[in-house]
XYZ file of C-alpha atoms in Angstrom:
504
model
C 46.693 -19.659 17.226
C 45.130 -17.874 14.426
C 48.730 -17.748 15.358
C 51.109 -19.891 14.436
C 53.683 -20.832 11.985
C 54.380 -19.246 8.270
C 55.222 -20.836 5.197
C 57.020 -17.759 3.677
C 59.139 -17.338 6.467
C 58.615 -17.356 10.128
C 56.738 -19.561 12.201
C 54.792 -20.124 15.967
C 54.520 -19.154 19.323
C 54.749 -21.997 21.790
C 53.138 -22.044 24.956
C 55.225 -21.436 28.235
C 55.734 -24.736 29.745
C 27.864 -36.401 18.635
C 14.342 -48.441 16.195
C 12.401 -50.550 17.150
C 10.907 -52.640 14.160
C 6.665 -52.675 13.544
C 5.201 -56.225 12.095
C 4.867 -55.793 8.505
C 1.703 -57.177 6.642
C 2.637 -59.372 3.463
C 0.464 -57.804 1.152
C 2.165 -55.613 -2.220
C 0.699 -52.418 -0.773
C 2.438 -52.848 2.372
C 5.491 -54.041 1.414
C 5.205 -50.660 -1.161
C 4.385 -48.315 1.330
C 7.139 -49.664 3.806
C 9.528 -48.672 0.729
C 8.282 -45.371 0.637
C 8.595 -44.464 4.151
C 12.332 -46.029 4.586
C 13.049 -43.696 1.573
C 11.638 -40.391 2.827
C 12.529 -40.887 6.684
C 15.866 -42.911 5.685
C 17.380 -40.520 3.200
C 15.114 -37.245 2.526
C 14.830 -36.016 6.132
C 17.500 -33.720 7.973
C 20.494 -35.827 9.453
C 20.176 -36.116 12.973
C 21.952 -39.043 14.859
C 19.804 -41.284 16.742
C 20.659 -43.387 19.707
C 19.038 -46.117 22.344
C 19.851 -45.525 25.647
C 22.977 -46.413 27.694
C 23.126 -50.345 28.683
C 24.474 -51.178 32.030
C 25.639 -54.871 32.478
C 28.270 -57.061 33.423
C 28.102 -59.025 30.049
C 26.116 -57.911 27.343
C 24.345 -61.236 25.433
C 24.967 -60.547 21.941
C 21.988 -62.610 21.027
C 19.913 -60.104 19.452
C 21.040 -58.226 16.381
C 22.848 -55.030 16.501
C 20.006 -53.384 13.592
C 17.551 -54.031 16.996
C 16.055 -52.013 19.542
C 15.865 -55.108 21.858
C 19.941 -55.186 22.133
C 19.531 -52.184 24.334
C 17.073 -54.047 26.595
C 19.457 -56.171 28.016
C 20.325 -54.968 31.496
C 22.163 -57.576 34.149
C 20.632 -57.835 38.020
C 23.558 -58.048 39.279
C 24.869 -55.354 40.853
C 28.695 -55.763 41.395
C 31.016 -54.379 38.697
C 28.362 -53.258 36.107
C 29.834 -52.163 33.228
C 28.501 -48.825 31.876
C 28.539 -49.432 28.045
C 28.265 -46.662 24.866
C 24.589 -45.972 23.554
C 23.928 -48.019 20.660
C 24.089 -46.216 17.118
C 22.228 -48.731 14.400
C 23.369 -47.915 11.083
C 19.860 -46.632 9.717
C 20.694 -44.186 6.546
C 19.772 -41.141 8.700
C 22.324 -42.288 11.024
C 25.296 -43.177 8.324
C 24.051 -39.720 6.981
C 26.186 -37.775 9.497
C 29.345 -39.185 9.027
C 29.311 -40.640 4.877
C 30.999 -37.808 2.643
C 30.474 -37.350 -0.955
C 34.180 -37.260 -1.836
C 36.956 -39.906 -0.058
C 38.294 -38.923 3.449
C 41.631 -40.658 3.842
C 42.157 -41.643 7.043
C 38.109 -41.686 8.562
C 36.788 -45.043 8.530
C 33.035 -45.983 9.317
C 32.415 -49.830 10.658
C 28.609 -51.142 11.227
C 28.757 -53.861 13.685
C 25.931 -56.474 14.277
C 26.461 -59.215 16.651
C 24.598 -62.616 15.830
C 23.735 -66.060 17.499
C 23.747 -68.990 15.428
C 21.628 -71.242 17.455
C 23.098 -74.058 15.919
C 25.031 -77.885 17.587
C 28.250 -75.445 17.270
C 26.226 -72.589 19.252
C 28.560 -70.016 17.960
C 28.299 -66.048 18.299
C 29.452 -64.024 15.185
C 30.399 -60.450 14.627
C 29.712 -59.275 11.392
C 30.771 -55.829 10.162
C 30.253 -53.919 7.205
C 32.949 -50.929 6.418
C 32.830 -47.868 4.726
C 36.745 -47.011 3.760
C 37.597 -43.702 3.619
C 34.025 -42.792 4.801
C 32.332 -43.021 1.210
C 29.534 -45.720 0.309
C 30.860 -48.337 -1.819
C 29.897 -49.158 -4.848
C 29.597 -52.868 -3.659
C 28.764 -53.581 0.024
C 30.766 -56.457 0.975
C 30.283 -57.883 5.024
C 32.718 -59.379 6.829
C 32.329 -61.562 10.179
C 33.895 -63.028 13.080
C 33.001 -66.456 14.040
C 33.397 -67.557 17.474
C 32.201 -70.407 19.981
C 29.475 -68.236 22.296
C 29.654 -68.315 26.131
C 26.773 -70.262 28.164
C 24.611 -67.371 28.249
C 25.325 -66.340 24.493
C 27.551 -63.126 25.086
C 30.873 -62.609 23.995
C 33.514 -64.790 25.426
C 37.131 -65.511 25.473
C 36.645 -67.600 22.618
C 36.203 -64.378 20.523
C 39.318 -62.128 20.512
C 39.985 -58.646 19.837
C 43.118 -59.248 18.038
C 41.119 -60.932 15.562
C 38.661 -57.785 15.078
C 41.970 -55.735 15.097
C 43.246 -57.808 12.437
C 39.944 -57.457 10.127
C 40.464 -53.864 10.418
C 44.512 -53.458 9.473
C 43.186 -55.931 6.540
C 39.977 -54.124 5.168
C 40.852 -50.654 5.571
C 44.495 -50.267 5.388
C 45.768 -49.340 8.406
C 48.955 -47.981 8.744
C 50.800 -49.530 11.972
C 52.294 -46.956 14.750
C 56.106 -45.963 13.374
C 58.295 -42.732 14.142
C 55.935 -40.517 11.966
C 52.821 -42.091 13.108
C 50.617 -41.979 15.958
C 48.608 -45.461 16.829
C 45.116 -45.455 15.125
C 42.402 -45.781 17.149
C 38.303 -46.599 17.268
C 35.745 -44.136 18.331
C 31.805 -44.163 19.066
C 29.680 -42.000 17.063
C 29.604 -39.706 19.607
C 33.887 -39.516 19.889
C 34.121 -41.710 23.045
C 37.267 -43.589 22.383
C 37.068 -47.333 22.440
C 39.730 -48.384 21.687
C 43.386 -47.748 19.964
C 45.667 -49.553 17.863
C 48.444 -50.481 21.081
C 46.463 -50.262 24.125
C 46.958 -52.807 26.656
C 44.496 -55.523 26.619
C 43.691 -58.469 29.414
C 42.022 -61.148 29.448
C 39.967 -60.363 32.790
C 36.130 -59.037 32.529
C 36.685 -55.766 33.579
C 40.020 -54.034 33.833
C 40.480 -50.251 33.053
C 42.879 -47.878 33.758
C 45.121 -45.128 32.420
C 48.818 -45.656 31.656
C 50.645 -43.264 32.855
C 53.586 -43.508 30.085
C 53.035 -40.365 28.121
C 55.007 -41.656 25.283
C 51.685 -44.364 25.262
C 49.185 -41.995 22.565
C 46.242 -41.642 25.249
C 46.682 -45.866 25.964
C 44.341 -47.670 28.458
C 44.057 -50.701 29.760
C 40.909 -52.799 29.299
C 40.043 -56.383 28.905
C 39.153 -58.073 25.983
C 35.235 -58.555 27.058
C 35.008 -54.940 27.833
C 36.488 -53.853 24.189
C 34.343 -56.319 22.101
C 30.994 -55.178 23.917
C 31.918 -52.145 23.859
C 32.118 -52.509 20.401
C 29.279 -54.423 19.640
C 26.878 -52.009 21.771
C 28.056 -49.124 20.016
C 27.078 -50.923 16.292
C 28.626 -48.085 14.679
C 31.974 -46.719 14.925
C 34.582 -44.716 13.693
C 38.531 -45.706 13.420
C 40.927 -42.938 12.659
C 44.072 -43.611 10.997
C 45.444 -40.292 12.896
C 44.335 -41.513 16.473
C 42.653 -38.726 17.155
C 38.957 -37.789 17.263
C 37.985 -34.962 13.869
C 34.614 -34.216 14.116
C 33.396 -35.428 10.419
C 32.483 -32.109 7.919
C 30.620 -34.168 5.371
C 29.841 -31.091 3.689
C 29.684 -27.790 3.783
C 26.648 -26.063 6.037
C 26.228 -29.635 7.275
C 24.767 -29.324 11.324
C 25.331 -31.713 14.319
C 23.982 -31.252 17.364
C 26.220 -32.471 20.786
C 26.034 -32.577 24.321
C 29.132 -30.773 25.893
C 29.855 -31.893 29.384
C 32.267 -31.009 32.351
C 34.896 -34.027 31.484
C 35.167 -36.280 28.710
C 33.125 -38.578 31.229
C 30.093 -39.512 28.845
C 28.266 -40.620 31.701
C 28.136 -37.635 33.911
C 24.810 -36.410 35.140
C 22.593 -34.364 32.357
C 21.825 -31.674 34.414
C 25.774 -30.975 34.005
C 25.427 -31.087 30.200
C 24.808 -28.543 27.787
C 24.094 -28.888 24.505
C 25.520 -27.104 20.992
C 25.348 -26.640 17.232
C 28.445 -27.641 14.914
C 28.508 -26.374 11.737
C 30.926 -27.171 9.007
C 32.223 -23.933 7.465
C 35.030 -25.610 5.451
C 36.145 -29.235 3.946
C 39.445 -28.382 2.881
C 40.815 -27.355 5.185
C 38.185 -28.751 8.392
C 37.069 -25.984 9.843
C 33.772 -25.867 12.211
C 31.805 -23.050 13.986
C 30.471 -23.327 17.139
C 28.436 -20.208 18.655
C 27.893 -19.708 22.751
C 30.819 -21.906 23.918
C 31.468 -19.036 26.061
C 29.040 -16.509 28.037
C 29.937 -12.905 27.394
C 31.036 -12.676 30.937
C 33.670 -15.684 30.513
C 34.763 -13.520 27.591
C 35.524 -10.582 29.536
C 36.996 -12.591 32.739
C 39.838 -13.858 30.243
C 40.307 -10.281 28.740
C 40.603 -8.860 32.111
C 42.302 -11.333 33.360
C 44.844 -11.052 30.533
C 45.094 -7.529 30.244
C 47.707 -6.334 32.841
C 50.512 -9.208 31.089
C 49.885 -8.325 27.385
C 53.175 -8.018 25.551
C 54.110 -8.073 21.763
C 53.510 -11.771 20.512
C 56.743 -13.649 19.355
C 57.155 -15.958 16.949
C 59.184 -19.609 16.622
C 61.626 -18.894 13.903
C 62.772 -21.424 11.376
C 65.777 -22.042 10.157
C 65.544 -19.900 7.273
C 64.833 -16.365 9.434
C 66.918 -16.715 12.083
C 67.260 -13.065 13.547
C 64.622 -11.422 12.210
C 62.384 -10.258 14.415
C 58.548 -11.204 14.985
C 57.112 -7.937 13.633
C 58.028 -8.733 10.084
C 54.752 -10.847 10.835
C 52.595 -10.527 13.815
C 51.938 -7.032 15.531
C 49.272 -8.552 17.897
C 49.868 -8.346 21.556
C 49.259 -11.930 23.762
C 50.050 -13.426 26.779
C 49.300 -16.971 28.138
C 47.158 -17.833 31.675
C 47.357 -20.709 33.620
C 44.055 -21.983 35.024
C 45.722 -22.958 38.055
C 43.036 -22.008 41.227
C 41.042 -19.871 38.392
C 37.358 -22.177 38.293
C 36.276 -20.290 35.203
C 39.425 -20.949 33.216
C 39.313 -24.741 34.451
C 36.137 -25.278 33.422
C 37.050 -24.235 30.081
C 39.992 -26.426 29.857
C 37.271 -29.140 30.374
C 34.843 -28.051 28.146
C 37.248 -27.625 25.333
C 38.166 -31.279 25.979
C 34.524 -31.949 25.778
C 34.164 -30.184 22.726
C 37.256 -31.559 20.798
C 36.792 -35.361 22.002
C 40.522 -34.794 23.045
C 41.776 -35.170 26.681
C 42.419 -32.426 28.119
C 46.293 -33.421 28.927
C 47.053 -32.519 25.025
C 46.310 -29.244 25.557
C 48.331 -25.964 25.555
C 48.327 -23.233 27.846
C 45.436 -20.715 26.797
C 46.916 -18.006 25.104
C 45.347 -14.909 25.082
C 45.485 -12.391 22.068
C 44.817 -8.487 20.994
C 44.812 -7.007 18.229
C 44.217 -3.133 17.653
C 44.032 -0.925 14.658
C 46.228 -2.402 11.917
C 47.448 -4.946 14.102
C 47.305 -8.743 11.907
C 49.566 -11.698 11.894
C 50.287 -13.381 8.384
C 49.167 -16.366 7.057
C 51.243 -19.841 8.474
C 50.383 -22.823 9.606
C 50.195 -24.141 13.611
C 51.826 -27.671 13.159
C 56.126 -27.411 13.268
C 57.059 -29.305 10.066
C 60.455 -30.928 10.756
C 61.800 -29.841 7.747
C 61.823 -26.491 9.162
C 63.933 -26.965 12.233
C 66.080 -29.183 11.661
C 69.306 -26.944 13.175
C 66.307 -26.218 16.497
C 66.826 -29.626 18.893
C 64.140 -28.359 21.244
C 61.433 -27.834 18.345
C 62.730 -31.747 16.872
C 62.594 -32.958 20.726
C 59.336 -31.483 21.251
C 57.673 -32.839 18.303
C 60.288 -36.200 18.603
C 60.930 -35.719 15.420
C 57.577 -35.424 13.328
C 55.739 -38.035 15.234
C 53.414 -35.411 17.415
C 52.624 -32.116 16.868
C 50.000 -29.671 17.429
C 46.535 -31.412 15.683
C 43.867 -28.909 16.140
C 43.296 -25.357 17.343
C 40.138 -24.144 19.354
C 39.771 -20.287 18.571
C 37.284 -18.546 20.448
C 36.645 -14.795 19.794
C 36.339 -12.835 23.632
C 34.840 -9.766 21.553
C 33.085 -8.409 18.610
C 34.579 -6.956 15.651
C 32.856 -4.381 12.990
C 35.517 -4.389 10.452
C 38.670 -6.449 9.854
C 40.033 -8.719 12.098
C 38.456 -11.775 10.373
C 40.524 -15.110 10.768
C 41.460 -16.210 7.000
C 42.060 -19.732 5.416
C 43.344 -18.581 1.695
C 42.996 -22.038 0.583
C 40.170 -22.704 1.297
C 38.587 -25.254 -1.053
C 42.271 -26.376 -1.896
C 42.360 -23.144 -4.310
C 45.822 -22.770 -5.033
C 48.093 -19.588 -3.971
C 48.503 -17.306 -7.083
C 51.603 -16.088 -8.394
C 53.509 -13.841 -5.890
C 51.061 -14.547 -2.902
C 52.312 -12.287 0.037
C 50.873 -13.960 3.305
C 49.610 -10.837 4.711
C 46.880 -10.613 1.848
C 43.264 -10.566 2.860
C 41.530 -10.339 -0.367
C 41.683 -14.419 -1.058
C 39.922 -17.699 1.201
C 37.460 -17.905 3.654
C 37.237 -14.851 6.505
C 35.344 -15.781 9.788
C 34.104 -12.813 11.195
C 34.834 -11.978 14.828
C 31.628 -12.449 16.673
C 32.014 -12.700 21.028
C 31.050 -15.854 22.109
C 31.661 -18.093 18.993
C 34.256 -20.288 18.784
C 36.132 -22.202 15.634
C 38.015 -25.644 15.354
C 40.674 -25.977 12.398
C 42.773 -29.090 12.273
C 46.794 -28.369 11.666
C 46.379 -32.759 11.192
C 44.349 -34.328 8.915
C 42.579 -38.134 10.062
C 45.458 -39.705 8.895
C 47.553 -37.709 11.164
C 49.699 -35.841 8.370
C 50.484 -32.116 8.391
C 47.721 -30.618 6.663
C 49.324 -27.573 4.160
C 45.672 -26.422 3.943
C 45.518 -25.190 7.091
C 47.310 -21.992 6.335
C 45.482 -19.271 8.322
C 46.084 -15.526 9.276
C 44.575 -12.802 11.264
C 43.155 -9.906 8.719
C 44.447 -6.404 10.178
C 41.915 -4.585 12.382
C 40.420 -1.735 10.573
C 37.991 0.183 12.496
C 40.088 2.601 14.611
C 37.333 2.410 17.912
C 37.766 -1.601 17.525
C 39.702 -3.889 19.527
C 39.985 -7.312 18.966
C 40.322 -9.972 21.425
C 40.527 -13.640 21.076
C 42.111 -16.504 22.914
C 43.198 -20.406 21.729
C 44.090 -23.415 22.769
C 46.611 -25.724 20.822
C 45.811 -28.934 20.953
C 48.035 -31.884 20.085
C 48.441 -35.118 18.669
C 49.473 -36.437 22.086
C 49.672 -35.991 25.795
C 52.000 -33.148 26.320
C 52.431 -32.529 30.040
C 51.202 -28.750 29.139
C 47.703 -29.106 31.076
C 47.225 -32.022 33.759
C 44.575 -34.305 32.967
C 42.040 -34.759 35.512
């Protein structure tokens, strides 16, 4: 929700129900000009994230290094089970360029990964990683490794153990273990393809996958202990979130990615099903991204029309503290919510917004469905339910079991064009602080994204370590022109599955 809770007062509206190595010469002017070219295509050049194709094989050999284009050359005859592994990321400095900030990141780790055969009388396969905590570059790169006796043909084995990688990464970047505030942490490709997460079920077969159907599991799978480490090791770079949950990285402001979007959060589906987008980071504190085209104009006007004929006044959640005041006091927009149930436009935006957010689509809300007219605005709040706040409401406290989930991001999409007013506001925005007698329906202080059909926005209510982020506070600027309407729509999307939207 632009539309959510307040921290003055009143609160939310709940839902119904992203190298292959030439010979060097060993001559000084070589060796110099080498220099200079990892310099100006290393560092000065445009980030862009490059990848070696997808590897399919029923054990990847882990004989070549990770930093090689050769790893992704190693494809198994055999037919039967093949296991379709992530593309491999090397850690070049153009690559670590889209994901390394200039100021910490709590939470948002980045782990190289090279795997290594010592062909040595022990014969042993090693893992080594190097870690960048908090998503900054150290001032003193320290590696760690894995040593492990290698299978016959020099892949990973059950001699090497995942529990033991696990246990390197609770060490060397802190990881805070699941608890009754805390969602399991998890590990991520470059691209947001979860891995991996702190509790999932692992077995010691070669290939085992599946979903657990125990919602109160955070988004756990089954897989076996091969599949996770060369999964891991074919990615070479990865991301662990404290939070459990896929943010896509700001690093700074204006910073671009480019993505492929896709019908499911299948990363393998077929490319002619893909399309592909432009992220840009409008805000670091809070996270805020801006995504332009994620809907055609006539997808826009199917949900407005669609919408129309149930638009009522929008209510709010009340805390504790404004109990039996009514919703007006804040928000003067009209919504209602749709189900996509047997409507193939709305469905495939359910699935696109999964493939946008790197969340399954089973965290989601219902879409809710806004509009605003002349002098219509909601006041600043925040979308997460802080505890604190309803402690005397045992639905709220049930449905957020007691602090431990809540509602983690919010996709915002904009179904038309506004000429004046109507921006969506973030007043602190570059963690300025509220001034003295702040009234929440001000305008005049943060940053305003302008209404534009088509575009869409992410802010995160969470932050990578899963915490409430305060930052987040966000209103709907009152509708000025008196010709204009405003319509928008959002999903809510949450920290866990939520039984809200089926997944697929």
């Amino acid at each position: 929700k632009e539309e959510a809770t307040k921290t003055n007062g009143s609160s939310k509206k709940l839902s119904p129900t992203s190298a292959s190595s030439t010979p060097q010469k060993s001559n000084g002017l070589s060796i110099f000009v080498a220099v200079i070219a990892f310099f100006a295509l290393g560092v000065l050049s445009p980030p862009s994230l490059h990848t070696v194709r997808h590897v399919t094989t029923t054990q990847l050999d882990l004989s070549s290094s990770s930093s090689s284009s050769s790893t992704a050359d190693v494809t198994s005859q055999s037919t039967n089970n093949k296991l379709q592994l992530p593309p491999h990321t090397p850690c070049t400095s153009s690559n670590l360029a889209n994901y390394i900030h200039d100021t910490p990141v709590p939470g948002l780790h980045i782990v190289c990964i090279e795997s290594l055969l010592n062909f040595d009388a022990d014969n042993t396969n090693t893992l080594r990683f190097a870690l960048f905590q908090n998503a900054i570059r150290p001032k003193l790169y320290q590696r760690k490794k894995i040593t492990a006796r290698a299978t016959e043909n020099g892949g990973v084995g059950s001699s090497m153990d995942w529990h033991q990688v696990k246990q390197l990464l609770v060490n060397e970047l802190g990881l805070l273990p699941e608890g009754p505030r805390q969602q399991p942490w998890a590990v991520f490709t470059p691209l947001g393809q979860r891995i991996v997460g702190e509790n999932d079920v692992v077995t010691r077969g070669e290939n085992s996958s599946g979903d657990d159907n125990d919602d109160d599991k955070h988004n756990s799978v089954m897989k076996s202990n091969t599949q996770i480490l060369q999964e891991l090791a074919s990615s070479g770079m990865v991301l662990v979130f404290q939070g459990g949950n896929w943010r896509w990285p700001g690093v700074r402001e204006g910073f671009q990615r480019n993505i492929e979007l896709s019908p499911t959060l299948d990363f393998d589906v077929s490319p002619n099903e893909k399309r592909n987008i432009t992220i840009e980071t409008l805000s670091m504190t809070p996270l805020v991204v801006s995504i332009k085209g994620f809907l055609t104009d006539q997808e826009c006007d199917h949900i407005a029309t669609k919408a129309e004929p149930s638009m009522q006044y929008s209510g709010v959640s009340l805390k504790d503290n404004d109990k039996g005041k009514a919703a007006s006091n804040w928000r003067t927009s009209q919504s209602a919510f749709l189900y996509s149930n047997r409507d193939p436009i709305l469905t495939a935006i359910d699935h696109r917004t999964a493939s946008l957010s790197r969340v399954p689509k089973g965290h989601q809300e219902v879409l809710q469905v806004l509009r605003y007219g002349t002098t219509e605005k909601y006041d600043a709040h925040h979308d997460y339910f802080d505890p604190r706040d309803y402690q005397s409401d045992q639905n709220t406290m049930n449905l957020i079991q007691g602090g431990k989930r809540n509602r983690f991001a919010t996709v915002f999409w904009y179904l038309t064009t506004v000429k004046e007013g109507g921006e969506t506001i973030f007043p602190q925005y570059r963690n300025k602080p509220l001034p003295r007698g702040y009234v929440h329906s001000d305008c005049r202080q943060g940053l305003k994204v302008k209404p534009q059909k088509g575009k869409v926005i992410i802010f995160y209510s969470l932050d990578d370590r899963g915490q409430m982020d305060p930052l987040s506070l966000h209103g709907a600027c009152p509708v000025i022109g008196e010709d204009d309407i405003k319509w928008a729509a959002n999903k809510w999307i949450w920290s866990a599955p939520m039984g809200f939207t089926a997944d697929d």
